[in-house]
XYZ file of C-alpha atoms in Angstrom:
768
model
C 51.370 90.001 71.094
C 53.087 91.023 67.866
C 55.697 88.290 68.346
C 52.970 85.621 68.785
C 51.284 86.845 65.606
C 54.577 86.589 63.646
C 55.176 83.065 64.986
C 51.677 81.978 63.960
C 52.172 83.351 60.425
C 55.511 81.525 60.126
C 53.985 78.216 61.234
C 51.169 78.702 58.760
C 53.667 79.176 55.900
C 55.598 76.052 56.974
C 52.437 73.930 57.097
C 51.287 75.226 53.729
C 54.727 74.479 52.247
C 54.758 70.918 53.629
C 51.237 70.392 52.380
C 52.255 71.548 48.919
C 55.329 69.324 48.951
C 53.242 66.322 50.018
C 50.716 67.039 47.293
C 53.564 67.267 44.756
C 55.039 63.944 45.907
C 51.635 62.250 45.795
C 51.061 63.587 42.309
C 54.492 62.329 41.200
C 53.810 58.808 42.492
C 50.419 58.679 40.928
C 51.737 59.710 37.486
C 54.798 57.443 37.402
C 54.229 54.656 34.868
C 54.697 51.003 35.844
C 58.251 49.627 35.474
C 58.556 46.966 32.760
C 61.057 44.178 33.299
C 62.105 41.282 31.085
C 63.440 37.919 32.268
C 65.532 35.908 29.788
C 66.184 32.231 30.401
C 69.262 30.169 29.617
C 69.433 27.819 26.677
C 72.818 28.038 24.958
C 72.616 28.939 21.287
C 68.823 28.909 21.544
C 69.180 32.221 23.398
C 69.341 33.895 19.985
C 65.531 33.788 20.083
C 65.688 36.421 22.860
C 67.031 38.896 20.313
C 63.962 38.446 18.109
C 61.650 39.096 21.070
C 63.525 42.288 22.007
C 63.446 43.422 18.376
C 59.666 43.187 18.217
C 59.220 44.900 21.582
C 61.300 47.839 20.346
C 59.404 48.045 17.061
C 56.035 48.443 18.765
C 57.400 50.771 21.452
C 57.408 48.670 24.645
C 60.070 50.168 26.931
C 62.272 47.890 29.076
C 63.248 49.301 32.452
C 65.220 46.374 33.872
C 66.661 43.079 32.637
C 67.339 39.804 34.449
C 69.063 36.893 32.727
C 70.604 33.486 33.242
C 73.387 31.868 31.203
C 72.827 32.768 27.527
C 69.990 34.990 28.705
C 72.557 36.956 30.705
C 74.649 37.502 27.565
C 71.735 38.782 25.483
C 70.234 40.704 28.400
C 73.607 42.125 29.397
C 74.352 43.421 25.920
C 70.869 44.935 25.694
C 71.364 46.638 29.052
C 74.560 48.247 27.691
C 72.581 49.861 24.889
C 73.141 47.443 22.015
C 70.182 47.269 19.634
C 68.661 43.904 18.685
C 70.014 44.255 15.147
C 73.529 44.884 16.490
C 73.257 41.865 18.784
C 71.979 39.628 15.982
C 74.955 40.625 13.816
C 77.376 40.051 16.726
C 76.051 36.623 17.619
C 75.797 35.429 14.016
C 79.291 36.619 13.000
C 81.122 35.212 16.023
C 83.365 32.192 15.548
C 81.902 30.262 18.466
C 84.374 27.415 17.955
C 87.001 29.857 19.255
C 84.983 31.451 22.054
C 83.602 28.118 23.285
C 87.029 26.503 23.558
C 90.589 27.053 24.745
C 91.893 26.576 21.237
C 94.360 29.041 19.795
C 94.191 29.334 16.026
C 97.072 27.518 14.317
C 98.179 30.842 12.820
C 99.191 32.083 16.283
C 100.845 28.910 17.583
C 104.589 28.454 17.777
C 106.066 25.668 15.650
C 106.516 23.506 18.744
C 102.865 23.856 19.731
C 101.716 23.159 16.183
C 103.615 19.866 16.193
C 102.059 18.918 19.530
C 98.523 19.824 18.456
C 98.798 17.621 15.354
C 100.227 14.638 17.257
C 98.498 14.168 20.612
C 94.878 13.444 21.401
C 95.030 15.652 24.475
C 97.470 17.387 26.779
C 96.877 18.052 30.471
C 98.876 20.758 32.265
C 99.699 20.127 35.924
C 101.770 21.536 38.753
C 103.747 19.998 41.560
C 101.799 21.369 44.510
C 103.207 23.767 47.071
C 106.790 22.772 47.814
C 107.126 25.413 50.529
C 104.318 23.742 52.456
C 105.468 20.261 51.410
C 102.217 19.727 49.544
C 102.551 17.540 46.456
C 98.905 17.105 45.496
C 99.185 17.061 41.712
C 95.469 16.347 41.260
C 94.618 19.718 42.796
C 96.535 21.465 40.009
C 94.617 19.822 37.167
C 92.163 22.010 35.202
C 88.715 22.436 36.757
C 86.975 22.603 33.394
C 87.589 21.867 29.748
C 87.285 25.572 28.835
C 88.739 28.378 30.976
C 86.580 31.031 29.285
C 89.370 33.577 28.756
C 88.259 34.193 25.163
C 84.729 34.953 26.379
C 85.976 37.343 29.070
C 88.014 39.212 26.448
C 84.973 39.307 24.176
C 82.750 40.749 26.926
C 85.478 43.227 27.919
C 85.642 44.439 24.332
C 81.856 44.709 24.046
C 81.470 46.649 27.305
C 84.045 49.437 26.898
C 83.206 52.147 29.380
C 81.444 49.668 31.670
C 84.089 46.923 31.931
C 85.500 48.101 35.242
C 83.883 47.468 38.633
C 80.419 49.068 38.626
C 76.932 48.939 40.109
C 74.816 47.230 37.430
C 71.873 49.417 38.420
C 73.822 52.289 36.836
C 74.084 50.650 33.424
C 72.076 52.269 30.617
C 69.352 49.756 31.559
C 69.581 48.201 35.069
C 70.697 44.573 34.892
C 71.182 41.507 37.094
C 72.044 37.899 36.392
C 72.075 34.616 38.282
C 74.894 32.163 39.038
C 75.167 29.065 41.227
C 77.522 28.773 44.190
C 78.822 25.225 43.792
C 80.131 25.306 47.371
C 76.635 25.672 48.846
C 74.227 25.022 45.978
C 72.630 28.455 46.504
C 71.764 30.954 43.813
C 73.882 34.121 43.755
C 72.546 37.377 42.343
C 75.193 39.331 40.438
C 74.269 43.019 40.352
C 77.629 44.718 40.893
C 81.329 44.225 40.232
C 83.004 43.380 36.936
C 80.299 43.124 34.298
C 82.212 40.747 31.930
C 83.072 38.439 34.830
C 79.431 38.346 35.938
C 78.264 37.274 32.464
C 81.002 34.645 32.308
C 79.980 33.305 35.760
C 76.324 32.988 34.835
C 77.130 30.731 31.861
C 79.843 28.500 33.407
C 78.420 25.039 32.623
C 80.016 22.619 35.153
C 82.597 20.301 33.620
C 82.675 22.394 30.444
C 83.683 25.846 31.719
C 85.854 26.251 34.775
C 84.020 27.888 37.735
C 84.622 31.529 38.629
C 85.732 32.885 42.001
C 83.531 35.812 43.091
C 83.586 37.445 46.542
C 84.068 34.169 48.430
C 81.807 32.175 46.104
C 82.758 29.619 43.480
C 80.272 30.227 40.707
C 78.894 28.059 37.923
C 75.984 28.286 35.497
C 72.922 29.959 37.015
C 70.669 27.555 35.127
C 71.356 24.945 37.792
C 69.235 26.844 40.337
C 67.241 29.494 38.471
C 67.162 29.209 34.711
C 64.180 31.554 34.336
C 64.783 34.505 36.720
C 61.346 36.123 36.786
C 61.578 36.429 40.579
C 64.832 38.379 40.222
C 63.139 40.771 37.826
C 60.463 41.440 40.454
C 63.143 42.000 43.106
C 64.621 44.676 40.836
C 61.341 46.580 41.142
C 59.503 45.506 38.001
C 55.749 46.020 38.125
C 55.126 44.053 34.943
C 57.380 41.144 33.864
C 57.695 39.754 30.355
C 59.233 36.299 30.643
C 60.964 34.564 27.713
C 61.746 30.892 28.370
C 63.658 28.520 26.110
C 63.951 25.408 28.270
C 62.246 22.381 26.802
C 59.968 19.903 28.496
C 61.599 16.706 29.718
C 62.115 14.187 26.937
C 60.650 10.747 27.517
C 61.852 9.011 24.345
C 65.374 7.464 24.648
C 65.856 8.014 20.915
C 65.828 11.768 21.586
C 68.720 11.518 24.068
C 71.608 10.271 21.945
C 73.567 13.471 21.317
C 75.526 15.563 23.829
C 73.479 18.753 23.197
C 70.239 16.830 23.804
C 71.606 15.404 27.048
C 72.844 18.809 28.266
C 69.405 20.282 27.567
C 67.776 17.436 29.514
C 70.118 17.922 32.497
C 69.243 21.618 32.547
C 65.524 20.871 32.380
C 65.818 18.456 35.306
C 67.808 20.941 37.389
C 65.235 23.732 37.045
C 62.088 21.612 37.097
C 61.139 22.699 40.614
C 61.139 26.479 40.196
C 60.146 26.629 36.535
C 56.388 26.477 37.139
C 56.619 29.029 39.976
C 58.438 31.549 37.761
C 55.990 30.986 34.937
C 53.134 31.938 37.265
C 54.989 35.095 38.287
C 55.063 36.315 34.678
C 52.586 38.931 33.591
C 53.251 37.907 29.996
C 54.875 34.545 29.208
C 56.579 33.733 25.902
C 58.033 30.426 24.737
C 59.585 30.690 21.243
C 59.485 27.589 19.070
C 63.111 26.470 18.722
C 62.297 22.916 17.581
C 65.174 21.355 15.662
C 67.871 23.413 17.375
C 69.934 22.763 20.478
C 72.341 24.427 22.892
C 75.237 24.170 20.423
C 73.479 25.369 17.254
C 75.790 28.334 16.723
C 75.916 28.345 12.914
C 74.953 31.601 11.225
C 71.892 30.075 9.570
C 70.718 28.622 12.890
C 71.195 31.950 14.706
C 69.309 33.869 12.006
C 66.455 31.352 12.105
C 66.114 31.437 15.904
C 66.143 35.262 15.929
C 63.308 35.160 13.401
C 61.382 32.625 15.502
C 61.728 34.791 18.603
C 60.374 37.733 16.614
C 57.359 35.682 15.448
C 56.716 34.475 18.998
C 56.558 38.052 20.283
C 54.422 39.066 17.341
C 51.935 36.313 18.255
C 51.379 38.246 21.524
C 50.709 41.494 19.647
C 47.261 42.038 21.178
C 48.472 41.675 24.760
C 51.494 43.870 24.073
C 49.399 46.637 22.537
C 47.066 46.536 25.554
C 50.143 46.943 27.760
C 51.367 49.832 25.628
C 47.971 51.544 25.842
C 48.100 51.397 29.638
C 51.647 52.741 29.657
C 50.711 55.636 27.397
C 48.088 56.807 29.901
C 51.126 58.016 31.892
C 52.589 59.805 28.886
C 54.500 58.892 25.723
C 56.638 55.796 26.216
C 59.731 54.759 24.291
C 63.090 53.156 24.869
C 65.194 55.331 27.151
C 68.707 54.828 28.526
C 69.547 56.217 31.941
C 73.259 56.394 31.088
C 75.286 56.787 27.865
C 75.288 53.617 25.785
C 78.420 51.502 25.620
C 81.323 52.659 23.477
C 81.326 50.551 20.327
C 84.771 50.108 18.784
C 84.803 48.214 15.505
C 87.589 45.704 14.916
C 89.307 47.883 12.330
C 88.854 51.244 14.097
C 92.147 52.971 14.903
C 92.600 53.906 18.574
C 95.357 55.589 20.564
C 96.934 53.473 23.312
C 98.042 56.055 25.853
C 99.439 53.297 28.076
C 99.860 49.527 27.958
C 100.273 47.722 31.276
C 101.440 44.095 31.523
C 100.345 42.589 34.837
C 101.209 39.205 36.336
C 104.588 38.744 34.610
C 108.220 39.240 35.552
C 109.950 42.361 34.273
C 112.288 40.284 32.081
C 109.348 38.386 30.609
C 107.423 41.624 30.058
C 110.237 43.008 27.892
C 110.136 39.908 25.674
C 106.317 39.948 25.570
C 106.289 43.598 24.470
C 108.683 42.841 21.614
C 106.740 39.716 20.672
C 103.309 41.361 20.689
C 104.202 44.841 19.494
C 101.750 46.365 22.008
C 103.457 49.455 23.424
C 102.385 52.651 25.152
C 101.991 55.646 22.878
C 101.069 53.794 19.698
C 98.096 53.552 17.344
C 96.401 50.155 17.174
C 93.119 48.428 16.316
C 91.047 45.744 18.037
C 92.132 43.305 15.313
C 95.797 44.031 16.014
C 95.309 43.719 19.771
C 93.529 40.387 19.405
C 96.213 39.143 17.027
C 98.918 40.091 19.544
C 97.058 38.352 22.381
C 96.690 35.285 20.159
C 100.443 35.208 19.505
C 101.190 35.417 23.235
C 98.617 32.700 23.972
C 100.270 30.629 21.249
C 103.301 30.181 23.490
C 101.044 28.153 25.869
C 102.989 29.602 28.792
C 99.815 31.225 30.097
C 96.531 29.667 31.169
C 94.776 32.891 30.236
C 95.568 36.384 29.019
C 92.792 38.877 29.729
C 92.737 42.387 28.323
C 90.448 45.379 28.557
C 90.356 48.905 27.206
C 89.592 51.760 29.592
C 88.599 55.139 28.110
C 91.204 57.838 28.670
C 91.258 61.621 28.206
C 94.776 61.684 26.769
C 94.973 63.442 23.401
C 96.808 61.537 20.700
C 99.798 63.482 19.343
C 99.461 61.506 16.102
C 95.784 62.236 15.354
C 93.638 64.293 17.710
C 90.489 62.658 16.320
C 91.466 59.247 17.695
C 89.805 58.000 20.866
C 92.340 57.299 23.613
C 92.417 54.198 25.820
C 94.501 52.526 28.488
C 95.153 48.874 27.688
C 95.438 46.526 30.675
C 96.722 42.982 29.999
C 96.488 40.455 32.852
C 98.543 37.258 32.582
C 97.819 34.059 34.478
C 100.747 31.615 34.212
C 99.938 28.101 33.082
C 100.824 25.110 35.218
C 104.457 24.383 34.371
C 104.323 20.694 33.490
C 102.505 18.825 30.742
C 101.321 15.265 30.230
C 100.271 14.334 26.701
C 98.808 11.172 25.225
C 98.480 10.067 21.628
C 96.866 6.986 20.123
C 96.690 5.617 16.626
C 96.001 2.401 14.772
C 97.133 1.335 11.333
C 97.038 -1.875 9.375
C 100.834 -2.231 9.388
C 101.955 -1.568 12.959
C 98.573 -2.098 14.643
C 97.894 -0.097 17.813
C 100.363 2.531 19.020
C 100.484 4.685 22.172
C 102.486 7.868 22.504
C 103.317 9.318 25.929
C 104.976 12.659 26.562
C 106.004 14.175 29.875
C 107.212 17.760 29.791
C 108.792 19.194 32.937
C 108.664 23.023 32.988
C 107.623 22.785 29.351
C 105.103 25.611 29.680
C 107.559 28.110 31.115
C 108.898 30.850 28.884
C 112.478 30.384 30.042
C 114.776 28.185 32.114
C 115.490 24.460 32.070
C 112.986 22.139 30.414
C 112.926 18.356 30.225
C 110.886 16.272 27.791
C 110.479 12.492 27.871
C 108.775 10.574 25.038
C 107.734 6.958 24.610
C 106.196 5.644 21.397
C 104.993 2.152 22.239
C 104.109 0.094 19.188
C 105.526 -2.526 16.850
C 108.541 -0.247 16.271
C 109.618 1.214 19.599
C 110.771 4.828 19.878
C 112.109 6.396 23.071
C 113.542 9.842 23.551
C 114.452 12.588 25.983
C 115.536 16.196 25.580
C 117.006 18.658 28.084
C 116.805 22.304 27.045
C 117.898 25.673 28.339
C 115.697 28.527 27.089
C 117.207 31.967 27.551
C 114.528 34.256 26.022
C 116.674 35.569 23.199
C 119.413 33.597 21.507
C 117.480 30.371 21.068
C 117.278 27.117 22.998
C 120.333 25.029 23.817
C 119.372 21.352 23.687
C 120.864 17.970 24.459
C 118.780 15.062 23.170
C 118.843 11.291 22.957
C 116.622 9.158 20.704
C 116.347 5.389 20.427
C 114.476 3.571 17.664
C 114.064 -0.163 17.301
C 112.246 -1.023 14.088
C 111.533 -3.963 11.833
C 111.379 -3.035 8.149
C 109.647 -5.206 5.590
C 111.502 -4.171 2.443
C 109.857 -4.735 -0.936
C 111.662 -6.960 -3.444
C 111.283 -7.319 -7.182
C 109.239 -10.497 -6.744
C 105.645 -9.390 -6.288
C 105.030 -11.864 -3.480
C 108.217 -11.497 -1.451
C 109.884 -9.016 0.853
C 112.924 -9.058 3.102
C 112.963 -8.372 6.844
C 115.505 -5.913 8.256
C 115.759 -5.281 12.000
C 117.447 -2.019 12.969
C 118.593 -0.464 16.219
C 119.285 3.258 15.989
C 120.703 5.507 18.736
C 121.108 9.241 18.230
C 122.805 11.740 20.556
C 122.703 15.420 19.618
C 123.733 18.810 20.949
C 122.128 21.693 19.096
C 120.757 25.211 19.091
C 117.128 25.699 18.052
C 114.585 28.491 17.595
C 112.769 30.206 20.443
C 108.976 30.521 20.038
C 108.948 31.222 16.316
C 105.683 30.581 14.508
C 106.164 29.723 10.843
C 109.862 28.876 10.943
C 111.681 26.070 12.747
C 115.423 25.645 12.637
C 118.093 23.708 14.475
C 121.816 23.196 13.961
C 124.408 21.310 15.924
C 126.406 18.088 16.149
C 125.258 14.520 16.604
C 126.399 10.929 16.974
C 124.505 8.057 15.352
C 124.844 4.347 16.043
C 123.223 1.824 13.703
C 123.163 -1.926 14.143
C 121.306 -4.984 12.935
C 119.562 -6.014 16.112
C 116.906 -8.065 17.804
C 113.356 -6.887 18.213
C 112.862 -4.710 21.260
C 111.749 -6.703 24.298
C 112.153 -6.516 28.046
C 114.288 -9.667 28.020
C 116.658 -8.250 25.410
C 117.006 -5.002 27.346
C 117.645 -6.804 30.659
C 120.158 -9.307 29.311
C 121.748 -7.589 26.309
C 121.017 -3.925 26.975
C 119.785 -1.400 24.441
C 123.291 -0.817 23.053
C 125.110 -3.339 20.868
C 128.433 -1.638 20.289
C 130.083 -4.881 19.225
C 128.244 -4.836 15.895
C 127.273 -1.146 15.713
C 128.380 1.313 13.081
C 128.950 4.799 14.488
C 128.897 8.126 12.656
C 129.825 11.552 13.972
C 128.345 14.525 12.202
C 126.889 17.989 12.042
C 123.469 19.018 10.797
C 121.248 21.935 9.891
C 117.465 21.553 9.880
C 114.945 24.166 8.740
C 111.189 24.055 8.297
C 108.643 26.574 7.065
C 104.969 25.875 7.790
C 102.089 28.330 7.491
C 99.342 25.832 6.683
C 95.910 26.593 8.073
C 95.459 22.925 9.091
C 98.000 20.187 9.684
C 96.033 17.459 7.868
C 93.276 19.058 5.800
C 94.754 22.416 4.831
C 93.176 24.622 2.177
C 95.983 27.183 1.931
C 99.588 27.657 2.905
C 103.065 26.298 2.171
C 105.142 23.600 3.825
C 108.860 23.416 3.108
C 111.698 21.351 4.618
C 115.457 21.607 4.058
C 118.022 19.417 5.873
C 121.785 19.257 5.428
C 123.938 16.661 7.158
C 127.671 15.948 7.310
C 128.775 12.477 8.473
C 131.990 10.614 9.030
C 132.589 7.070 10.206
C 133.863 7.114 13.792
C 136.826 4.968 12.695
C 137.886 7.677 10.258
C 137.106 10.690 12.443
C 140.719 11.458 13.312
C 142.413 9.681 10.404
C 140.676 10.103 7.047
C 138.250 12.991 7.079
C 138.191 12.876 3.299
C 135.940 9.811 3.689
C 133.176 11.971 5.145
C 129.986 12.503 3.137
C 126.999 14.855 2.887
C 123.277 14.404 2.513
C 120.644 16.912 1.425
C 116.910 16.544 1.927
C 114.471 19.020 0.364
C 110.683 18.750 0.480
C 107.972 21.233 -0.441
C 104.217 21.259 -0.830
C 101.569 23.904 -1.262
C 97.764 23.968 -1.171
C 95.755 25.598 -3.946
C 92.006 25.748 -3.347
C 90.478 25.789 -6.839
C 86.854 25.726 -5.657
C 85.312 25.547 -2.169
C 85.375 21.731 -2.461
C 88.429 21.027 -4.655
C 92.034 21.504 -3.555
C 95.156 20.758 -5.606
C 98.281 19.849 -3.623
C 101.536 19.777 -5.643
C 104.540 18.286 -3.821
C 108.227 17.584 -4.330
C 110.375 15.364 -2.103
C 114.038 14.667 -2.793
C 117.229 13.427 -1.156
C 120.818 13.422 -2.384
C 123.823 11.739 -0.772
C 127.275 12.927 -1.914
C 130.348 10.652 -1.609
C 128.436 8.159 0.493
C 130.609 5.586 2.264
C 127.963 3.572 4.130
C 124.815 1.700 3.108
C 123.131 2.900 6.319
C 122.505 6.206 4.559
C 120.985 4.702 1.411
C 117.748 6.345 0.399
C 114.666 4.563 1.676
C 111.507 5.113 -0.391
C 107.942 4.006 0.299
C 104.981 4.276 2.625
C 102.682 7.238 3.153
C 104.518 8.597 6.247
C 108.029 10.068 5.795
C 110.645 9.165 8.423
C 108.561 6.320 9.787
C 111.326 3.706 9.811
C 114.516 5.733 9.387
C 114.918 9.497 9.509
C 115.770 9.692 5.802
C 112.807 7.658 4.520
C 110.826 9.386 1.730
C 107.113 8.748 1.308
C 105.909 7.232 -1.982
C 102.199 6.645 -2.541
C 101.355 3.248 -3.958
C 104.169 1.363 -2.210
C 103.305 0.620 1.417
C 106.520 -1.350 2.069
C 109.665 0.751 1.476
C 112.510 -0.077 -0.870
C 116.205 0.862 -0.770
C 117.622 2.964 -3.578
C 121.034 4.546 -3.937
C 122.326 8.111 -3.851
C 119.590 10.265 -5.349
C 115.799 10.096 -5.353
C 113.224 12.723 -6.318
C 109.469 12.245 -6.062
C 106.999 14.527 -7.819
C 103.409 14.261 -6.639
C 100.150 16.133 -7.224
C 97.195 15.304 -4.963
C 93.661 16.131 -5.996
C 91.325 16.408 -2.999
C 87.544 16.658 -3.124
C 85.508 17.578 -0.041
C 82.475 15.305 -0.223
C 80.869 16.447 3.049
C 81.895 18.850 5.814
C 84.517 16.458 7.206
C 84.716 13.750 4.530
C 87.346 13.902 1.769
C 88.270 11.884 -1.316
C 91.824 11.924 -2.740
C 93.555 10.925 -5.947
C 97.299 10.860 -5.149
C 99.555 10.046 -8.130
C 103.353 10.339 -7.898
C 106.398 9.501 -9.960
C 109.921 8.814 -8.705
C 113.258 9.386 -10.381
C 116.266 7.609 -8.912
C 119.888 7.519 -9.981
C 119.973 3.803 -9.215
C 116.541 2.199 -9.040
C 117.163 -1.469 -8.078
C 119.368 -3.022 -10.780
C 117.743 -6.411 -10.413
C 114.860 -5.035 -12.470
C 116.364 -2.773 -15.122
C 119.542 -0.744 -14.740
C 118.352 1.799 -17.292
C 114.925 2.261 -15.741
C 115.084 5.420 -13.598
C 111.384 6.361 -13.420
C 108.590 4.556 -11.626
C 104.961 5.388 -11.009
C 102.515 4.813 -8.163
C 99.232 6.159 -6.895
C 96.756 5.924 -4.024
C 93.027 6.484 -3.768
C 92.084 7.713 -0.303
C 88.857 8.235 1.613
C 89.407 10.307 4.761
C 87.333 11.567 7.655
C 88.372 14.431 9.952
C 87.272 12.870 13.256
C 87.614 14.302 16.786
C 90.207 11.566 17.455
C 92.304 12.522 14.460
C 92.169 11.674 10.758
C 90.705 8.336 9.698
C 91.772 7.208 6.221
C 91.664 4.164 3.975
C 94.110 3.985 1.033
C 94.047 1.791 -2.042
C 97.642 1.577 -3.374
C 99.264 0.413 -6.606
C 102.715 0.850 -8.188
C 104.459 -0.291 -11.360
C 107.446 -1.666 -9.457
C 105.889 -4.583 -7.578
C 102.636 -4.416 -9.583
C 100.834 -5.124 -6.326
C 97.621 -3.562 -5.062
C 97.255 -3.075 -1.315
C 95.051 -1.436 1.310
C 96.273 0.722 4.166
C 94.087 1.870 7.096
C 95.048 4.640 9.504
C 93.078 5.859 12.528
C 94.391 8.814 14.525
C 97.146 11.420 14.347
C 100.348 10.321 12.674
C 103.451 9.900 14.837
């Protein structure tokens, strides 16, 4: 009986305990405030308006419990979910150089001298591979880039902005839970990204097809989420939001053809068409809908003034909903005080100039021999102090080799104590290399009023490899034909060993003393050279070796002449054996419209007639070529460009090496031609010529320039048929130039006191 009584008492205590627990759980549910979510649409640069909305919500105390975003909305929402404040985001977005992040371009400062020359010559270059030889697959098309922009710069940016959360993670565990949307271009389905690598997820959500290359993600091939769900209110609800604030930036479909002329307008229209079906549904799902006024701005309005204005407009849009927001806040406060809370520590913010301790630096995706060279080149080593600026500079230098399609880096927090300064935060630096396709096809085009249209083709085999054999083939097809090929061995240390052949067939219209006459001179030039050159240097180029030159008066280049007479005419050719040293310094910030920097050239050549090579070496002769120019920006719109160009021939024994002066492009007809403004047809002078020139450039508009380009020449033997005692002559050009996407476009008005003739010269495209 006693045992039954004890059992009954125990059951009673258990029931009372369960009842109390149930009551506690019920009370907890009933007092838990509704979860507030925010859905941020895509819209390119217009997404800056999201920042203004978030700023106002924080000011009046509306907490955000979860964030869903698409494309630019995923960037703003993702940063907010990491703990960035609206003011921090506004400063980040406004101060970014979006021309770098929205392109594959490497700043000229980081490029090697070889890459700089290519960038200022060709319209475009396309890397390609040879397929899979092991499987006997030679599908070159499959190796071409899948998008104009690979997005590596953006990945590195997001990695840097998400330190502490840039490794694989559940996005629900971010300071504010986050999800974003991407499109699987294999199936057309939407893909919700709520786990994995946070920077990669953001990059996937904004991968505009044809602009950014798609991203591989767990068996999917992802592109911009705006194609299927540009306004992810439904995703916000799936994350558990009880109340959704939706901020949409997509515009209504344009019906006026006049509003569809620019690329940004067309991209915006395509996006609006793609999301037309689910836009109205997601609007209806919103508890509070906002549509900031971004009239006058488009997807590419990334200037600082535009960003600041759109942030302000987003703020005003949210403020216009003040009454509804305060009603929401009043309801939330019935559950207790409400304010912004983070469920996890906010992201680690490392400023660009903050010193950090690199406990380890790991190079992944490269051979051990390459890694050693890369470490020396970049200076990034384990156990050193560095800054974000220094890391980004080092990555830029490595990207400047163009041997890698992308170089991704991320900093992972580490507990290692710096032996240099215990106050420094410690990080592991991981650098992932993706090799570029080995081969390169480049195309250049230009037009001028002298030689008319010209095409330049370049094929580089293994050109984008750091080391090994490389082969380059060039064809300049215009009025004056140039052909060339170069075989190189790059050995990662001592420089490149090169064997090259160049052929040039040109017709020169030489100016005479009579103002209405000129003489015609047809020249065939063959050059063979064996030389050693620099290996991936940036500001300095040098080469030295031996060469053989053949010059002859020849016919114009034609297929018939090549088939029947060949390209070589040794019966009337003059041959010269020689040695040469070439050096170039170039740290200009722009190849054509620089505002700072110095450009200097020094060449030395030794030549001897082949007939005297083994008999009378005392008949050999030397030539020296020195050129220099610098850019001095006096005001933001005025730049002064002083220049000096000179050439001296010592003990010359052949007229083939006479100085050639004239034209605006040096080396256009013969290698030793000096440019002289005011004289578009060159003239032959004797052993010494020096040209002093000072250009005055005025920037009329952002890409429009006006030049005054006076120069004076001194020659030891200016043509005697005029005046044997007259050593100085003057010329000038007035130029209007436009920095177009296809290269510089310029129109020159020329005059000189030698021929006393005025002339016009038009150039369209990069000079080659």
